[in-house]
Short mmCIF file of C-alpha atoms in Angstrom, two decimals:
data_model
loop_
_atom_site.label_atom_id
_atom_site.label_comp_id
_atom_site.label_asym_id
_atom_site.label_seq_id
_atom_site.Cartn_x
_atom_site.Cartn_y
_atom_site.Cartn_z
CA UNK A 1 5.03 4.09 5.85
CA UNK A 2 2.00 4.88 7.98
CA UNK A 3 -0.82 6.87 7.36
CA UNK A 4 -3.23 8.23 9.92
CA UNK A 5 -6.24 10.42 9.78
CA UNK A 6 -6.39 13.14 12.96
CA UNK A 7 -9.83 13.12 14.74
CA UNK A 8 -9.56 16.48 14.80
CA UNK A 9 -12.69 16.58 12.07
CA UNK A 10 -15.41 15.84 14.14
CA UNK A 11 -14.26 18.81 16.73
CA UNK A 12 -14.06 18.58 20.35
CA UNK A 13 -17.15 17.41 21.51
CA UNK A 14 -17.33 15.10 18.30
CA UNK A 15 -18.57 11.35 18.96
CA UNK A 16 -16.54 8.30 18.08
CA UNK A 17 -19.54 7.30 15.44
CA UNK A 18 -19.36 10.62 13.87
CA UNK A 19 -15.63 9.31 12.98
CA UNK A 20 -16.82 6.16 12.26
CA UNK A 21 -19.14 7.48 9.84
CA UNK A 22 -16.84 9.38 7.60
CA UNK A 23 -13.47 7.06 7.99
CA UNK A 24 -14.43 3.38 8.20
CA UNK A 25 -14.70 2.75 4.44
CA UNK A 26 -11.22 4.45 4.33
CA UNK A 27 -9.51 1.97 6.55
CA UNK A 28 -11.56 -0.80 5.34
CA UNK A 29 -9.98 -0.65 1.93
CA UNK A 30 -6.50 0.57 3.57
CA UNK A 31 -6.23 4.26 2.52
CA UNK A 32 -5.70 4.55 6.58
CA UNK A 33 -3.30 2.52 8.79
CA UNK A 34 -4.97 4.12 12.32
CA UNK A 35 -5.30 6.89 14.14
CA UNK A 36 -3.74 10.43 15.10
CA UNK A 37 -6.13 10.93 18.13
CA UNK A 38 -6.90 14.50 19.68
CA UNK A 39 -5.98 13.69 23.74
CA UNK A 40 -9.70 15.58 24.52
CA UNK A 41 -10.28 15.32 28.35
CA UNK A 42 -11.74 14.06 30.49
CA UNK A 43 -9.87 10.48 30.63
CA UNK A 44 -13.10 8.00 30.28
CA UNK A 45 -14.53 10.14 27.30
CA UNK A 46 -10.87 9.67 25.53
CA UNK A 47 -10.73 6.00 27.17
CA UNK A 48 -14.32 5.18 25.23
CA UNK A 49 -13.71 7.28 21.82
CA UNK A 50 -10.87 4.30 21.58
CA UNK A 51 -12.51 1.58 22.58
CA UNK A 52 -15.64 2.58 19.82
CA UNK A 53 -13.17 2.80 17.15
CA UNK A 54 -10.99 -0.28 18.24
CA UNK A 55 -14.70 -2.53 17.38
CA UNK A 56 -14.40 -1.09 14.01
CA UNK A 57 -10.67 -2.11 13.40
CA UNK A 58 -9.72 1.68 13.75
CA UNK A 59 -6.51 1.41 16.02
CA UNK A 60 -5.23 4.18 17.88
CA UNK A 61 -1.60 4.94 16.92
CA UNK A 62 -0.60 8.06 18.42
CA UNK A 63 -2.00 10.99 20.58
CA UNK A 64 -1.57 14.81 19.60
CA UNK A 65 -1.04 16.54 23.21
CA UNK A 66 -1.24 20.21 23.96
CA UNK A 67 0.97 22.76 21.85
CA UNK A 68 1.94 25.23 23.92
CA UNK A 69 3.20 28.33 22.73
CA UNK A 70 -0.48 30.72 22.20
CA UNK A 71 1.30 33.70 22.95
CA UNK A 72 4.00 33.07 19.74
CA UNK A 73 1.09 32.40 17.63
CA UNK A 74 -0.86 35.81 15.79
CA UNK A 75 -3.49 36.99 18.66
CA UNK A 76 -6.51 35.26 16.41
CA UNK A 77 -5.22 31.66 16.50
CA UNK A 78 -3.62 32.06 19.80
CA UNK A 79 -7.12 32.13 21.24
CA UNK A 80 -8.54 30.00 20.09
CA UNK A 81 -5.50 27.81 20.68
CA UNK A 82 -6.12 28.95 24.35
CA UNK A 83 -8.98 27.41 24.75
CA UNK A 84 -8.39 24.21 22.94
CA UNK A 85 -5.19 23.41 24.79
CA UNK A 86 -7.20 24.15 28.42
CA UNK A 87 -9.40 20.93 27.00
CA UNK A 88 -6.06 18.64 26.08
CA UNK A 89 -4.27 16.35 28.05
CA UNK A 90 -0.73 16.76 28.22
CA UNK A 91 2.27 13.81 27.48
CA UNK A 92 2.60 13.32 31.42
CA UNK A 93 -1.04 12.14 31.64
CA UNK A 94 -1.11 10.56 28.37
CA UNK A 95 2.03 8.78 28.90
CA UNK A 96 0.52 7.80 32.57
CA UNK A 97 -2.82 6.07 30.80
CA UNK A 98 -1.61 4.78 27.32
CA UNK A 99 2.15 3.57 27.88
CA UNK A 100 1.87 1.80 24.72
CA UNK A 101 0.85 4.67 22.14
CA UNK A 102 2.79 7.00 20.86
CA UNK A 103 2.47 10.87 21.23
CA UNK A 104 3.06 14.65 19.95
CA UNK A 105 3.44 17.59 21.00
CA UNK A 106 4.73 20.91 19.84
CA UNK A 107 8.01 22.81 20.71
CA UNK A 108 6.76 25.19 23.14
CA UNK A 109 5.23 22.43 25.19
CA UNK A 110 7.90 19.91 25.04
CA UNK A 111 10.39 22.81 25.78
CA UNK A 112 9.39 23.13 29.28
CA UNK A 113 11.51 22.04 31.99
CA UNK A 114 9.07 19.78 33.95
CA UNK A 115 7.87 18.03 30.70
CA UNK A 116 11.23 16.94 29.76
CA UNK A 117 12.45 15.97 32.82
CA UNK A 118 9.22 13.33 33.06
CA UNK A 119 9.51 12.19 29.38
CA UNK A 120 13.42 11.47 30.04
CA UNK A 121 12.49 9.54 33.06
CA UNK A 122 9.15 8.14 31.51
CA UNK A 123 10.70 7.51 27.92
CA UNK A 124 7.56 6.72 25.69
CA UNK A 125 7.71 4.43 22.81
CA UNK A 126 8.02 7.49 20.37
CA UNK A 127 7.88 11.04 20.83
CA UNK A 128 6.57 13.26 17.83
CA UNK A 129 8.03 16.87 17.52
CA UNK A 130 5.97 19.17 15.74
CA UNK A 131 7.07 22.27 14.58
CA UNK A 132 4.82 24.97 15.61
CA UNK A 133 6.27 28.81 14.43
CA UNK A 134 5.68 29.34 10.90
CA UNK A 135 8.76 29.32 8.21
CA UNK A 136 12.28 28.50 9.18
CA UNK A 137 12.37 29.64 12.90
CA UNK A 138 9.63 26.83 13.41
CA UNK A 139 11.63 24.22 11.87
CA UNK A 140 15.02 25.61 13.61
CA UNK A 141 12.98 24.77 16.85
CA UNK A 142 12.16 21.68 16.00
CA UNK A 143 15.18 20.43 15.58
CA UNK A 144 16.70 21.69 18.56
CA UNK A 145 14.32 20.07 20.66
CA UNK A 146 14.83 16.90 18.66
CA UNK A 147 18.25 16.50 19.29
CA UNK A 148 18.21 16.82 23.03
CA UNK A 149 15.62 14.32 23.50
CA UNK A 150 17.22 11.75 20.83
CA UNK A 151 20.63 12.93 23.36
CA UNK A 152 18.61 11.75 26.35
CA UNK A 153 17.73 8.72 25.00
CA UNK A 154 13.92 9.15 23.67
CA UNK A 155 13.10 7.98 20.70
CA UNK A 156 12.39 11.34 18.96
CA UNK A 157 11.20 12.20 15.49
CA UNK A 158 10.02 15.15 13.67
CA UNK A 159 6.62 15.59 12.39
CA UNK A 160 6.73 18.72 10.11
CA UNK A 161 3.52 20.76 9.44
CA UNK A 162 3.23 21.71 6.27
CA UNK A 163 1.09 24.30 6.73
CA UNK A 164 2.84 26.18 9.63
CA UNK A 165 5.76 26.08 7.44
CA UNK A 166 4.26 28.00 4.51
CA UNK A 167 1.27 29.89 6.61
CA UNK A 168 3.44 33.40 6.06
CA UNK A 169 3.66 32.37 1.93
CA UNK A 170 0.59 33.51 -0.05
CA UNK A 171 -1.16 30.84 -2.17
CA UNK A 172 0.06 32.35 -5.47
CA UNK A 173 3.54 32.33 -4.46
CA UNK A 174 3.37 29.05 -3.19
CA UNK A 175 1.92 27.40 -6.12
CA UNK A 176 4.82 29.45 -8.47
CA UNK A 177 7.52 28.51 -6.07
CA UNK A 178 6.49 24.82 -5.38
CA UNK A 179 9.53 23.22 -6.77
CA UNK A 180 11.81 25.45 -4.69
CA UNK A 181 9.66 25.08 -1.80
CA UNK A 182 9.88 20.76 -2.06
CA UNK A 183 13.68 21.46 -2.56
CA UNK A 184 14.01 23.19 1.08
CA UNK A 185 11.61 20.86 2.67
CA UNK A 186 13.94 17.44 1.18
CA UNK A 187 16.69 19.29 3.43
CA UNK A 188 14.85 18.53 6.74
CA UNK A 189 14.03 15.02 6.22
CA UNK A 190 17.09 14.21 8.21
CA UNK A 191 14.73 15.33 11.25
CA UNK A 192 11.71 15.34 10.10
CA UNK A 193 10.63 11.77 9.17
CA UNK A 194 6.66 12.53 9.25
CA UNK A 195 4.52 15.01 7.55
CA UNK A 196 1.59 16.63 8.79
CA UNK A 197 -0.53 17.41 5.70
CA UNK A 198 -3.54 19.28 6.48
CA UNK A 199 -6.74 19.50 4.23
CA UNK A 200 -9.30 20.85 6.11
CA UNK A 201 -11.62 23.94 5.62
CA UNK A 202 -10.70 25.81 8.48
CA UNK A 203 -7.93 28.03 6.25
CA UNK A 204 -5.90 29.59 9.64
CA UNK A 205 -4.15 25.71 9.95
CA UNK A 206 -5.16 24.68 6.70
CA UNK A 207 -3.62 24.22 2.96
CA UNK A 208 -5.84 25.20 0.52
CA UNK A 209 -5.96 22.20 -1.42
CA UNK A 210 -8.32 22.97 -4.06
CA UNK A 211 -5.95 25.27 -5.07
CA UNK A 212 -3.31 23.19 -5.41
CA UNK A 213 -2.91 21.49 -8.98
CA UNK A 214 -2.26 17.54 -9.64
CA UNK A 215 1.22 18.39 -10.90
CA UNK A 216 2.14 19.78 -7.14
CA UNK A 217 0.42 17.40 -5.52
CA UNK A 218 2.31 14.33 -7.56
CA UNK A 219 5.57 16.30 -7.43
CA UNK A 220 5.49 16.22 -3.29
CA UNK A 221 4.33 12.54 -3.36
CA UNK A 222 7.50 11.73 -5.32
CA UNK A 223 9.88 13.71 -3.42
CA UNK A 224 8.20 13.63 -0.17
CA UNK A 225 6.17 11.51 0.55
CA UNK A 226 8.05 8.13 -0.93
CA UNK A 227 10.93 8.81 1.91
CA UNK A 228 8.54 9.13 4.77
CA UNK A 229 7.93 7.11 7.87
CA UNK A 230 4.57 8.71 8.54
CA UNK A 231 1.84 10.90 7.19
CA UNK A 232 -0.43 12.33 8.89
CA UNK A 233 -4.04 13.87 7.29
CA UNK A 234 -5.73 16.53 9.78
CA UNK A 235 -8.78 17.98 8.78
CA UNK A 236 -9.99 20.77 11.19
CA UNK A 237 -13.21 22.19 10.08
CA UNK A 238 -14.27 25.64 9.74
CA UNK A 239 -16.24 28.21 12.36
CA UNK A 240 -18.68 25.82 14.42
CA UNK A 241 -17.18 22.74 12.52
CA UNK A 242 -14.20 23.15 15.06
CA UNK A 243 -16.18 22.16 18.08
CA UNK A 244 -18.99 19.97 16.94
CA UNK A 245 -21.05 18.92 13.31
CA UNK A 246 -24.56 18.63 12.16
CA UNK A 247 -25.65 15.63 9.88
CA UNK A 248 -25.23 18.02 6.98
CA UNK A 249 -21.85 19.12 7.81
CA UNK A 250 -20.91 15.45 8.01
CA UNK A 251 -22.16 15.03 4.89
CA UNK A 252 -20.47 17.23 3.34
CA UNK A 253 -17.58 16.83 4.58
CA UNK A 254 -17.82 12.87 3.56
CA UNK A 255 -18.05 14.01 -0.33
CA UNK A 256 -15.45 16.56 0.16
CA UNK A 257 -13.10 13.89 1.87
CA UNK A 258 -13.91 11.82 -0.72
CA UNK A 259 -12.66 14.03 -3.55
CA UNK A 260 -9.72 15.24 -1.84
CA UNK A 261 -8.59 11.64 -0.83
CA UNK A 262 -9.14 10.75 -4.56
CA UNK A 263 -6.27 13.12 -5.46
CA UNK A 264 -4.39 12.64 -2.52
CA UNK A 265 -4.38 8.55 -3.42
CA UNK A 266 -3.34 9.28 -6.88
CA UNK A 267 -0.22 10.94 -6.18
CA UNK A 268 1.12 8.49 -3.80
CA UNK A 269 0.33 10.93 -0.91
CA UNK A 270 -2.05 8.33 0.51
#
């Protein structure tokens, strides 16, 4: 199994050092395999972010493209998703500069006409599916999509968020119906062989973590996580956290990562 670490902490106009800074010691001691990287434009920013990390023995393993879909999303995060996604390469141009990665995308975007017809002609190494509706419709999506690439001959896997899955679920109710909630999730792993597990503060696209208890956390690393190919840790920061970071929000940050992957190790979940 894999595990990466999004770059999607330091923000969009966040430095390669700035990841360097909080993530080195992780991969270093091998919490971290590589890297989920955020396809920011313009090319040579993206080109140099990998080359910085690639001196520290931070390889790039895969690229999260643009998501598509802002108008299925609720008004708030489809924003702000607006403007994200007008700053993201899509697979076409990622596929065009970095033949050998490996790259994801949501449903709405890889459910365009255009887009599939170049990835079935362009096949990448591996294509990432990401389910992007919250709850079962989300998931149902997914694994359309899925199968009609895997029919056309791309190497497809799922990569299921576990956040968008529960977003609709309050925290109470998930933490009460954990059990039953790791019970429907063992029913996609047929499609979904990576997880998306996202920690960070920014609570629209995050799990509140804190929140969960060591008992849920070791119960998803057992059922889970030991049948995964790949899991991915995002950690999106909150309000001006999503764009850029201060010294002092690094540093914070750093001790809070360091807690949470503390837990996270323990329970087999990294």
């Amino acid at each position: 199994m894999k595990k990466l670490i999004s770059t999607d902490s330091v923000g969009f106009l966040g430095s390669p050092n700035q990841f360097v800074y909080l993530y080195e010691d992780y991969f270093k001691d091998g919490t971290f395999d590589g890297v989920e990287m955020i396809a920011f434009k313009p090319i040579n920013r993206l080109k140099k972010f990998i080359s910085v990390l690639e001196k520290h023995n931070i390889p790039t393993v895969s690229f999260h493209s643009k998501t598509g879909g802002e108008n299925r999303l609720p008004a708030q995060y489809g924003l702000i998703m607006t403007v994200v996604n007008s700053f993201i390469f899509g697979v076409e141009d990622l596929i065009k500069n970095f033949k050998d990665k490996e790259f994801l995308s949501h449903t709405p975007y890889l459910e365009n006409e255009q887009v599939k017809k170049f990835i079935f002609a362009n096949k990448p190494k591996t294509l990432w599916v990401e389910n992007h509706l919250y709850g079962q419709k989300g998931i149902e999506d997914a694994k359309k999509l899925i199968s009609e690439y895997r029919k056309n001959g791309v190497n497809t896997h799922g990569m299921l968020d576990v956040y968008h899955f529960l977003a609709k679920i309050p925290t109470a109710n998930m933490v009460e119906d954990w059990v039953k909630i790791i019970g429907e999730i063992e029913t996609y792993l047929e499609w979904f062989s990576g997880i998306h597990f996202p920690i960070g503060t920014r609570t629209d696209d995050s799990l509140p973590i804190e929140k969960m208890t060591d008992q849920m956390l070791d119960f998803f690393g057992k059922k889970i996580v030991s049948r995964l190919d790949r899991v991915v840790i995002e950690n999106q920061q909150k309000y001006f956290g999503l764009i850029c970071s201060t010294k002092k929000m690094l540093d914070s940050q750093k001790e809070r990562n360091r807690v949470n992957f503390l837990r996270l190790r323990k329970f087999g979940i990294l």
